[in-house]
CSV table of C-alpha atoms and ligand atoms in Angstrom, one decimal:
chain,number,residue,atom,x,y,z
A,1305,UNK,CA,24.9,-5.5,164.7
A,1306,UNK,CA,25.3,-7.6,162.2
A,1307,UNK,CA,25.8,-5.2,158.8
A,1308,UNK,CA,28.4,-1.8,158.5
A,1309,UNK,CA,25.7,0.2,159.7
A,1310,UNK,CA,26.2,2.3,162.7
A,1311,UNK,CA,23.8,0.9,165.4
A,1312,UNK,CA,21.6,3.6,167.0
A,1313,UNK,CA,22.7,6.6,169.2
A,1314,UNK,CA,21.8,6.9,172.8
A,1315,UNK,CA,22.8,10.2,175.0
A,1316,UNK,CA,22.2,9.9,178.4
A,1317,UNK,CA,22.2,12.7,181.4
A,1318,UNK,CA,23.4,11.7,184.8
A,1319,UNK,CA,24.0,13.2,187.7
A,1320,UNK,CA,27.3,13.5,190.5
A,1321,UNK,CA,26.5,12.3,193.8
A,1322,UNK,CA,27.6,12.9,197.3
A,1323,UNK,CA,28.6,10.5,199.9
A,1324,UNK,CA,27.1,10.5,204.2
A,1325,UNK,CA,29.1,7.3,204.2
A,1326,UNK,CA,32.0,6.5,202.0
A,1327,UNK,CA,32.9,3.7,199.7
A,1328,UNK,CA,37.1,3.0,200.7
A,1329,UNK,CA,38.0,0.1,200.0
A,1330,UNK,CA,37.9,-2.8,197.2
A,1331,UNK,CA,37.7,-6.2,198.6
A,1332,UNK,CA,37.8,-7.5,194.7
A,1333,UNK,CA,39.3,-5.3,192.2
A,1334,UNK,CA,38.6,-8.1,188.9
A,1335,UNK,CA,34.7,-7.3,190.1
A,1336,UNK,CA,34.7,-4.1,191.7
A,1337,UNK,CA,33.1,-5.1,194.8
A,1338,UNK,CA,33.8,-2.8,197.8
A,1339,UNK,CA,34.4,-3.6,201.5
A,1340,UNK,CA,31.8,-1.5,202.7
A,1341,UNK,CA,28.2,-0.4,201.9
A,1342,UNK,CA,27.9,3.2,201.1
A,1343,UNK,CA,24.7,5.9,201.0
A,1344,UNK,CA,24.4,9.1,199.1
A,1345,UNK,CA,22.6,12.1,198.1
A,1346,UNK,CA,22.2,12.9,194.0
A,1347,UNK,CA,22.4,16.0,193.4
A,1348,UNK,CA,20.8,18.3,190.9
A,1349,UNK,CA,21.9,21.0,188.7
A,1350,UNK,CA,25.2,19.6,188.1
A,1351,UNK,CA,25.4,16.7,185.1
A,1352,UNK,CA,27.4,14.3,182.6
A,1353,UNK,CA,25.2,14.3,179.2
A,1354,UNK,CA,27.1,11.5,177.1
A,1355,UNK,CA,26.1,10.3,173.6
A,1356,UNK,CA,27.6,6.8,172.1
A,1357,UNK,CA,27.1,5.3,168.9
A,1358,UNK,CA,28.8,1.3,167.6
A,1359,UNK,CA,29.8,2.0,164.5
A,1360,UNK,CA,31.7,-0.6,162.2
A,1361,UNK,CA,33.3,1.8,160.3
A,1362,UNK,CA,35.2,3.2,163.2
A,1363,UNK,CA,38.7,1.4,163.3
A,1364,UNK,CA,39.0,2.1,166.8
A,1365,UNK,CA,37.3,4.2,169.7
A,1366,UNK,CA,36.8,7.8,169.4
A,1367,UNK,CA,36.3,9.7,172.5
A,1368,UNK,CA,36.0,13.0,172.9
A,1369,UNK,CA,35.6,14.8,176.7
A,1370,UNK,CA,34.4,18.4,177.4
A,1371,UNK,CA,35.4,19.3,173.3
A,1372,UNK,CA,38.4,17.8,173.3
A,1373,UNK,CA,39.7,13.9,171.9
A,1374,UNK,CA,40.5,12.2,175.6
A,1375,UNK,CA,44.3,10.9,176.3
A,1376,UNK,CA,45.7,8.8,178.3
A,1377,UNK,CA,44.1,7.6,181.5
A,1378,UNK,CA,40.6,9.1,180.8
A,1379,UNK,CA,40.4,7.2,177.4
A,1380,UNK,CA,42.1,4.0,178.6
A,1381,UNK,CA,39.3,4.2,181.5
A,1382,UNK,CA,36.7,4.6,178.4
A,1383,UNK,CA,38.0,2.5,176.7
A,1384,UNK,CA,38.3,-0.6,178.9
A,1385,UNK,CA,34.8,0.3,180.0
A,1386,UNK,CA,33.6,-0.1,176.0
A,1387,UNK,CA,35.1,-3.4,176.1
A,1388,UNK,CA,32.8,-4.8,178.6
A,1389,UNK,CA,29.9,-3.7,177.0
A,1390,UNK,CA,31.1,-5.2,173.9
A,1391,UNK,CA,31.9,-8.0,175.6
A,1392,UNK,CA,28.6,-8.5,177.5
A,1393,UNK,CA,26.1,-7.4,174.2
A,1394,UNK,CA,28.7,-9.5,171.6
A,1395,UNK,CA,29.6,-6.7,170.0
A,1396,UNK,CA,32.9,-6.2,167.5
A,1397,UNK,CA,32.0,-2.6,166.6
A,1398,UNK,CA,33.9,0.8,167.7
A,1399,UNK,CA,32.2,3.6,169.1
A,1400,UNK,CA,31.8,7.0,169.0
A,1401,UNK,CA,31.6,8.6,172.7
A,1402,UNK,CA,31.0,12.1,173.5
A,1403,UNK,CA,30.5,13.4,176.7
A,1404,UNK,CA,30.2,16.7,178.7
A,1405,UNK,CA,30.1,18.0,182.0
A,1406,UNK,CA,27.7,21.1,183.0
A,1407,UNK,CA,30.5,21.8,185.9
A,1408,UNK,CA,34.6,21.9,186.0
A,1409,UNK,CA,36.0,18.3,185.5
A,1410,UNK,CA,38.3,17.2,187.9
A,1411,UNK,CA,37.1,20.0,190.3
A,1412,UNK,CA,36.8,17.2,192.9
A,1413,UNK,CA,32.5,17.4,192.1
A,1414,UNK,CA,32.8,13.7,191.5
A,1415,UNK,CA,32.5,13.6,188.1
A,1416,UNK,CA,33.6,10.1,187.8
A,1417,UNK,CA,30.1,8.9,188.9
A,1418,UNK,CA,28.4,11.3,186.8
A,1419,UNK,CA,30.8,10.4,183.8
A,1420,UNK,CA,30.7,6.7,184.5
A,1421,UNK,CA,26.5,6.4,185.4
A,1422,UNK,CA,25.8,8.2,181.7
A,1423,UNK,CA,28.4,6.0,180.1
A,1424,UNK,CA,26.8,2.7,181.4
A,1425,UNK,CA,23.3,3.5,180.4
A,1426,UNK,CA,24.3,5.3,177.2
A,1427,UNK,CA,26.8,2.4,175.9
A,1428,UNK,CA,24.3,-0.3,177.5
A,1429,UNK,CA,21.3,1.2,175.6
A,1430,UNK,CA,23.7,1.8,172.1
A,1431,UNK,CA,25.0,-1.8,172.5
A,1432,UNK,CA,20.9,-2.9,172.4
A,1433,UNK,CA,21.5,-4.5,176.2
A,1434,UNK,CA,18.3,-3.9,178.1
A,1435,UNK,CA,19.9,-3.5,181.4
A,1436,UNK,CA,17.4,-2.5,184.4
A,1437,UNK,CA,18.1,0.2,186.5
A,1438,UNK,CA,20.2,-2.0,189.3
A,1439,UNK,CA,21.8,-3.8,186.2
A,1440,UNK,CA,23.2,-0.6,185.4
A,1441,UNK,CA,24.4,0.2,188.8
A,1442,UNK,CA,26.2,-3.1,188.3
A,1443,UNK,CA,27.8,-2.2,185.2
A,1444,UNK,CA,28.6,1.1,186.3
A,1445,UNK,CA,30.2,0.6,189.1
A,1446,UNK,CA,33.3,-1.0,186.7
A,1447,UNK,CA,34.1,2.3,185.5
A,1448,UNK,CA,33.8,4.3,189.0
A,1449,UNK,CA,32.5,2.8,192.2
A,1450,UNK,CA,30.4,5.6,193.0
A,1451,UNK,CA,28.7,5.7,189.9
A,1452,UNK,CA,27.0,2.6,190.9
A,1453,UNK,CA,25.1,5.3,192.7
A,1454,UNK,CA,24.5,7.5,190.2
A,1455,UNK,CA,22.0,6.1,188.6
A,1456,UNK,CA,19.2,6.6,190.9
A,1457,UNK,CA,17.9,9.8,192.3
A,1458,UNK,CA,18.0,10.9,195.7
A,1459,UNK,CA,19.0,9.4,198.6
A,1460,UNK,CA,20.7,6.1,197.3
A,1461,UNK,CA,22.5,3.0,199.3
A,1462,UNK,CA,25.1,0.9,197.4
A,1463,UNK,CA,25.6,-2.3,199.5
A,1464,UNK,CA,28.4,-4.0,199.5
A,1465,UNK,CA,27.0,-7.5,199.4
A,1466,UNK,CA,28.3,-10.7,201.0
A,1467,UNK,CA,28.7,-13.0,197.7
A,1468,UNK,CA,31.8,-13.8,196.4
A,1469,UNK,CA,30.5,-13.3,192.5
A,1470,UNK,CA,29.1,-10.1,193.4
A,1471,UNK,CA,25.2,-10.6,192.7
A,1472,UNK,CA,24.2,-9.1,196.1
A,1473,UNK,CA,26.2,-5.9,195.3
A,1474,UNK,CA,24.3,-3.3,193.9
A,1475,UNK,CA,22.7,0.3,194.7
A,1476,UNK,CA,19.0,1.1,195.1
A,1477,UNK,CA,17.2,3.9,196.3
A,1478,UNK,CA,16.5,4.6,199.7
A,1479,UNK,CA,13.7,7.8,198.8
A,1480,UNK,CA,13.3,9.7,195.9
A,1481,UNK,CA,14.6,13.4,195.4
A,1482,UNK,CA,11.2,15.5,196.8
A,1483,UNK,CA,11.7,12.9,200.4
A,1484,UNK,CA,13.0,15.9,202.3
A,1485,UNK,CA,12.4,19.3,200.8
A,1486,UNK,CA,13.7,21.9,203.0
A,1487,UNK,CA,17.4,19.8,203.0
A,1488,UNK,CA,19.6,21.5,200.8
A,1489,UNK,CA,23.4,21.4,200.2
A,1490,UNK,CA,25.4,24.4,199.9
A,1491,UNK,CA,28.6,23.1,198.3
A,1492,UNK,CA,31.6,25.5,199.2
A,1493,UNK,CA,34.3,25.7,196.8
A,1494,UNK,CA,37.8,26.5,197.6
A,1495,UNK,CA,40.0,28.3,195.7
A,1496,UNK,CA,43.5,26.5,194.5
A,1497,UNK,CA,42.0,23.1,195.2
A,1498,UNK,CA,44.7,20.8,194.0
A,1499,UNK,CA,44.1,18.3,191.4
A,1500,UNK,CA,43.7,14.8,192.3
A,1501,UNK,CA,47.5,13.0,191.9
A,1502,UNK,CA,46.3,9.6,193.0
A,1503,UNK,CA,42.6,8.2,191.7
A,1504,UNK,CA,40.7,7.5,194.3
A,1505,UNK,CA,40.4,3.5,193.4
A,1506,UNK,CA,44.2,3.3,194.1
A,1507,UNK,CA,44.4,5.6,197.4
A,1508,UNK,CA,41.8,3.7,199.4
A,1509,UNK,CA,43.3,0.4,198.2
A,1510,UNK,CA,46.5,1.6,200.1
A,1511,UNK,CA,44.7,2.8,203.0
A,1512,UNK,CA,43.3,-0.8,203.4
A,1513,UNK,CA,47.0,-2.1,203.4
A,1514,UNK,CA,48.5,0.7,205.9
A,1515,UNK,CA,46.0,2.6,207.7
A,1516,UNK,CA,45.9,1.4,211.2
A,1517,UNK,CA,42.3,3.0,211.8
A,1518,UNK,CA,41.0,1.1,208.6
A,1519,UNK,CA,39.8,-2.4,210.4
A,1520,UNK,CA,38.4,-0.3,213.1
A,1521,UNK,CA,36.4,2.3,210.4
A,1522,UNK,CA,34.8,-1.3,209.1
A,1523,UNK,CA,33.9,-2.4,212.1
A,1524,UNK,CA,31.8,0.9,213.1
A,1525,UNK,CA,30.2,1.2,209.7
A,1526,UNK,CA,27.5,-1.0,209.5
A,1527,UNK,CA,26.1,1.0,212.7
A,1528,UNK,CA,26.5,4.4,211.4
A,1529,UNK,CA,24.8,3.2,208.4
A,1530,UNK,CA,21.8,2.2,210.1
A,1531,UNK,CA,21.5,4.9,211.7
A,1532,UNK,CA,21.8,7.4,209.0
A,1533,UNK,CA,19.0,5.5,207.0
A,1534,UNK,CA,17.0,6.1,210.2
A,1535,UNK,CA,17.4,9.5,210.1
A,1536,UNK,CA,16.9,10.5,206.7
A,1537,UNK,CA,13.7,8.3,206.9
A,1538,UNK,CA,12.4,10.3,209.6
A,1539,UNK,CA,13.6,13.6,207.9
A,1540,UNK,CA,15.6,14.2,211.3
A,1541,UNK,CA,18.4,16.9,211.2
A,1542,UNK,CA,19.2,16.6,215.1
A,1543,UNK,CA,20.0,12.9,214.5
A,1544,UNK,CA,21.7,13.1,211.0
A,1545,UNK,CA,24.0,16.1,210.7
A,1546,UNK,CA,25.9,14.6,214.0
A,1547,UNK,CA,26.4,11.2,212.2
A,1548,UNK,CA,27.6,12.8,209.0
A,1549,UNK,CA,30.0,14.5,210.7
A,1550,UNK,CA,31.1,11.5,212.4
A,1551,UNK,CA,31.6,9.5,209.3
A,1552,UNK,CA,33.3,12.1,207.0
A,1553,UNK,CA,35.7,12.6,209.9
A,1554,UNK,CA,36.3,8.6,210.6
A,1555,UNK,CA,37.1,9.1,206.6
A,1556,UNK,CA,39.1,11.6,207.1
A,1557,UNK,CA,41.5,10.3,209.7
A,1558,UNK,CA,41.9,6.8,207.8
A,1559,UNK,CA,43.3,8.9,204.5
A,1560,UNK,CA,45.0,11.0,206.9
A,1561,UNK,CA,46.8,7.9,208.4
A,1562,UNK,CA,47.0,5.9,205.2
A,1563,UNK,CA,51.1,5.6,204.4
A,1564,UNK,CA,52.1,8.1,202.4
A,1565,UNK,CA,49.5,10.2,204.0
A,1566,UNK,CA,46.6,11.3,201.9
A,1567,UNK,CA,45.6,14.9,202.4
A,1568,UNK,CA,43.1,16.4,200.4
A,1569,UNK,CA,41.9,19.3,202.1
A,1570,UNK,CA,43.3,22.9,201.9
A,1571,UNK,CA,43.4,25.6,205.1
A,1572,UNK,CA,40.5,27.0,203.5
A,1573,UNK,CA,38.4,23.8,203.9
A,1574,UNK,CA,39.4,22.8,207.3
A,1575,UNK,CA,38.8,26.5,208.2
A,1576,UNK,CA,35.1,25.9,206.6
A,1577,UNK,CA,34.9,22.6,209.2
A,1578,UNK,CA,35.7,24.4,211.9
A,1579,UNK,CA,32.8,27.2,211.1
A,1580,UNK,CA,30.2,24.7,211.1
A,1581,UNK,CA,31.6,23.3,214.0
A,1582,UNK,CA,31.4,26.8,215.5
A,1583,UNK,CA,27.5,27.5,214.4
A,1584,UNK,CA,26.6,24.7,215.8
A,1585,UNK,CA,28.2,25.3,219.2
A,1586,UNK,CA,26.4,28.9,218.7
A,1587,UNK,CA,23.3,27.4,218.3
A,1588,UNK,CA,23.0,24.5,220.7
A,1589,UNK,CA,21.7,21.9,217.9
A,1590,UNK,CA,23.1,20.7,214.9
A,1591,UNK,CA,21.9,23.3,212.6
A,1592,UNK,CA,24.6,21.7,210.0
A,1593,UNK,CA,26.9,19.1,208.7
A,1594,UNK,CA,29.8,19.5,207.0
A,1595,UNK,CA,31.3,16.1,204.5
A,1596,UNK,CA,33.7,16.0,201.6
A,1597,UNK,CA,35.3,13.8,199.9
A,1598,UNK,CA,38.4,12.9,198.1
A,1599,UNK,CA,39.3,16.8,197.4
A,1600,UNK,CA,39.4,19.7,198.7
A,1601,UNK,CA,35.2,21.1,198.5
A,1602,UNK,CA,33.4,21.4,201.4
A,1603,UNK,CA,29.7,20.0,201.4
A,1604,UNK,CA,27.6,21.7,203.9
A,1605,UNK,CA,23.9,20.3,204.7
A,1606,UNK,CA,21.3,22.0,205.9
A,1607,UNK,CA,17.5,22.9,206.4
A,1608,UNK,CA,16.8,25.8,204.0
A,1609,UNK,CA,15.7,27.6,207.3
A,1610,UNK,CA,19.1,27.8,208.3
A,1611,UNK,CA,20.8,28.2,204.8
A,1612,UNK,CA,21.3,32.2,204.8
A,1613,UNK,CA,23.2,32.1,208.9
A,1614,UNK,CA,25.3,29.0,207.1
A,1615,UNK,CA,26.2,30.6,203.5
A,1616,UNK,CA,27.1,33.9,205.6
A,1617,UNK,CA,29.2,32.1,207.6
A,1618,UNK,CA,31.2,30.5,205.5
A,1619,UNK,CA,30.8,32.7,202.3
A,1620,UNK,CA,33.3,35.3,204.0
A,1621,UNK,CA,36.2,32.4,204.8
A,1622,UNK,CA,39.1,33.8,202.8
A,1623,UNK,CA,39.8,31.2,200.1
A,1624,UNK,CA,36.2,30.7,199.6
A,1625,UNK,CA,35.8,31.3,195.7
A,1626,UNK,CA,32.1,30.3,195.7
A,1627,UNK,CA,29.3,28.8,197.3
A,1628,UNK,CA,26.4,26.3,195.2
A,1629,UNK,CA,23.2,25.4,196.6
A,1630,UNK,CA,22.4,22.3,195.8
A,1631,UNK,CA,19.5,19.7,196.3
A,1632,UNK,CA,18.6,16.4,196.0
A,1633,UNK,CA,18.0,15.3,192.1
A,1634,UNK,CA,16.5,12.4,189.7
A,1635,UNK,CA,19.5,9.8,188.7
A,1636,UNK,CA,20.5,8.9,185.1
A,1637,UNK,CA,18.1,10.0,182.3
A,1638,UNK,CA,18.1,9.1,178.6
A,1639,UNK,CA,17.8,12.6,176.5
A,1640,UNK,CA,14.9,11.7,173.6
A,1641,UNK,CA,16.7,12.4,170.2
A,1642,UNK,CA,15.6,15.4,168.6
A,1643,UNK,CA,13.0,14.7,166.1
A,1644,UNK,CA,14.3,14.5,162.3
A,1645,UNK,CA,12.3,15.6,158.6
A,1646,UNK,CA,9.3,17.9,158.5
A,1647,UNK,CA,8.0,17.5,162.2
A,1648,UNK,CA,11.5,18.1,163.5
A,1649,UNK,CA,11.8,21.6,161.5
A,1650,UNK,CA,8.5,22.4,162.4
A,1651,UNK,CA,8.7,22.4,166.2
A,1652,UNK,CA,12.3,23.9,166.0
A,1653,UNK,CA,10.9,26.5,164.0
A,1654,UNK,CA,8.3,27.0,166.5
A,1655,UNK,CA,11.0,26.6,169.9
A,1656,UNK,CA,12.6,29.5,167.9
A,1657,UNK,CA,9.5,31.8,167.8
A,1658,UNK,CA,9.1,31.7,171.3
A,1659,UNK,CA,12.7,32.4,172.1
A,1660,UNK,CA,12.6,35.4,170.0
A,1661,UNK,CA,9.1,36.7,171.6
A,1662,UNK,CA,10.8,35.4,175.4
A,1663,UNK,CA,13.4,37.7,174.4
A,1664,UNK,CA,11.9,40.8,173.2
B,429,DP6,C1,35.7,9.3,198.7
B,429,DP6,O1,36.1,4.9,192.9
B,429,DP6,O2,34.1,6.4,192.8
B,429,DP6,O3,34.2,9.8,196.9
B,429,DP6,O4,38.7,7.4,191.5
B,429,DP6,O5,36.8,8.8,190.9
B,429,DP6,O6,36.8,6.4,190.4
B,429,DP6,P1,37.3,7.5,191.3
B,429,DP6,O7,36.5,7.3,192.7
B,429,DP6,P2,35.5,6.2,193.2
B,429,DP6,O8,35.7,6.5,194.8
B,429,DP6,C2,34.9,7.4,195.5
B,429,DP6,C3,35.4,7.7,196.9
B,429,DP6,C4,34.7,8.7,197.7
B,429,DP6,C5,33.6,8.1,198.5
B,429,DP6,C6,32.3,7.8,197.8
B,429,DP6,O9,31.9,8.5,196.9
B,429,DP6,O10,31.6,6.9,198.3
């Protein structure tokens, strides 16, 4: 971008993701590489849409969050993340970066990936870098790890790689979103979940260094993982809900051991673990399988056969505010700009017609 004019704008949607087995753990903070390969599920419904723009003219970054200009930590993360891009497309230029989320920030709904997947392919695409799609998981994973993730749709693996400059490391998807139709999450959410003190990337770098279940978590992984891509590509819910249940908890007990102890769930949500624990004991199969991550909402998997015995049973858990269903979803998606001049009017003025006669 060689003159003052601002380069073009790019808005992106992307979408926050669920781990069945958990990234904890950096093995190289300078590239972001994790110890472990993770999997998860995208989810639909729930989105980041970010718009950036390079401008010249800017003096320095402006970022603005959910309506308001970012502070602090979430600008300095924006910030730094601008940088690389600059960095890798030779870029001097400021930008303009405005982003939203369709659901409560900070809610513990992971909207780091979603944030971080839309940042990497908006800024990537403003900055005139033609990343591809695992390019992009690269990038994003600099901002969040699980973004990395976030850019595809449906069931997704992020492996962890073996090489020491990172080139192996990288998501890819496993199947798309329609690979398993009836499978459906039903995301509980607790009431007076608290808000995240520590960010994630520094809790699981101090459950490396003091959990005594950590080494043993690592070595069990790389089985569970199998597995779990076994089961999903076979669309089996006897074999899969078990193992997810396995792994959140394995998670669970390393946080829980991890000094100071990191403890994210409320009564309400261990109450909802215990429920699924209970249908399932009530209906001699795994009809269910309960995973969360680093705060406080519950994720509950299921077969939509099952869903109305599940959201009764845990819809009526005092502290329950609300239940979601949820299901798996496309990745990161640029948004077309809206068309500009006569065309542009014409087909607004037309969208508007057909609200009015949708309405009356
Ligand atoms: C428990 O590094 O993606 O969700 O602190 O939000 O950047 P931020 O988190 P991130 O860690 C994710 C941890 C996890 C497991 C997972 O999603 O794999």
């Amino acid at each position: 971008m060689s003159s003052r004019a601002p380069g073009r704008s790019v808005t992106v949607e992307a979408p926050p993701n669920i781990a069945l087995v958990k990234y904890w753990g950096v093995r190289d903070p300078a590239l972001a590489l994790p110890y472990n390969s993770s999997l998860s599920v995208t989810l639909d419904r729930l989105r980041s849409r970010t718009t950036v723009r390079f401008d010249p003219a800017l003096t320095e970054d402006r970022v603005v969050l959910n309506g308001e200009a970012a502070r602090g930590g979430p600008r300095d993360g924006v910030v730094r993340f601008l940088d690389r891009v600059r960095g890798l497309a030779g870029l001097e230029a400021r930008a303009s970066v405005v982003s939203a989320n369709n659901f409560p920030t900070a809610s513990g709904l992971a909207s780091s990936a979603s944030g971080f997947a839309a940042l990497a392919s908006a800024a990537s695409g403003a900055a005139g870098l033609a990343l591809s799609p695992r390019g992009l998981s690269q990038l994003a994973r600099f901002g969040s790890g699980s973004a990395s993730r976030s850019i595809f749709g449906g069931f997704v693996e992020w492996r962890a790689g073996h090489r020491p400059d990172g080139r192996d490391c990288y998501a890819r998807p496993l199947a798309g979103p329609r690979h398993w139709p009836p499978l459906v999450d039903l995301v509980v959410l607790v009431r007076g979940a608290p808000v995240k003190e520590v960010r994630s990337q520094d809790a699981m770098q101090r459950s490396v260094a003091t959990s005594p279940f950590y080494a043993e978590r690592q070595r069990a992984l790389p089985g569970r993982l199998a597995r779990i891509r076994t089961a999903i590509a076979h669309r089996d819910a006897d074999r899969l809900f078990p193992l997810v249940m396995e792994e959140c908890d394995s998670f669970r007990q390393v946080c829980e051991t991890t000094d100071p102890e990191l403890d994210y769930l409320t009564d309400t949500s261990r109450t909802v673990l215990d429920a699924v624990v209970a249908l399932n004991r009530a209906r001699g199969r795994p009809v269910a399988a309960y995973t969360h991550d680093a705060g406080a909402h519950v994720h509950v998997f299921t077969l939509d056969r099952h869903l109305a015995a599940v959201r009764r049973c845990v819809a009526e858990i005092d502290g329950v505010e609300r239940t979601m269903v949820v299901r798996p979803g496309p990745g990161a998606r640029p948004i077309p700009r809206a068309p500009t001049g006569r065309a542009g009017r014409r087909r607004r003025a037309a969208a508007r017609v057909r609200s009015r006669r949708s309405a009356g």
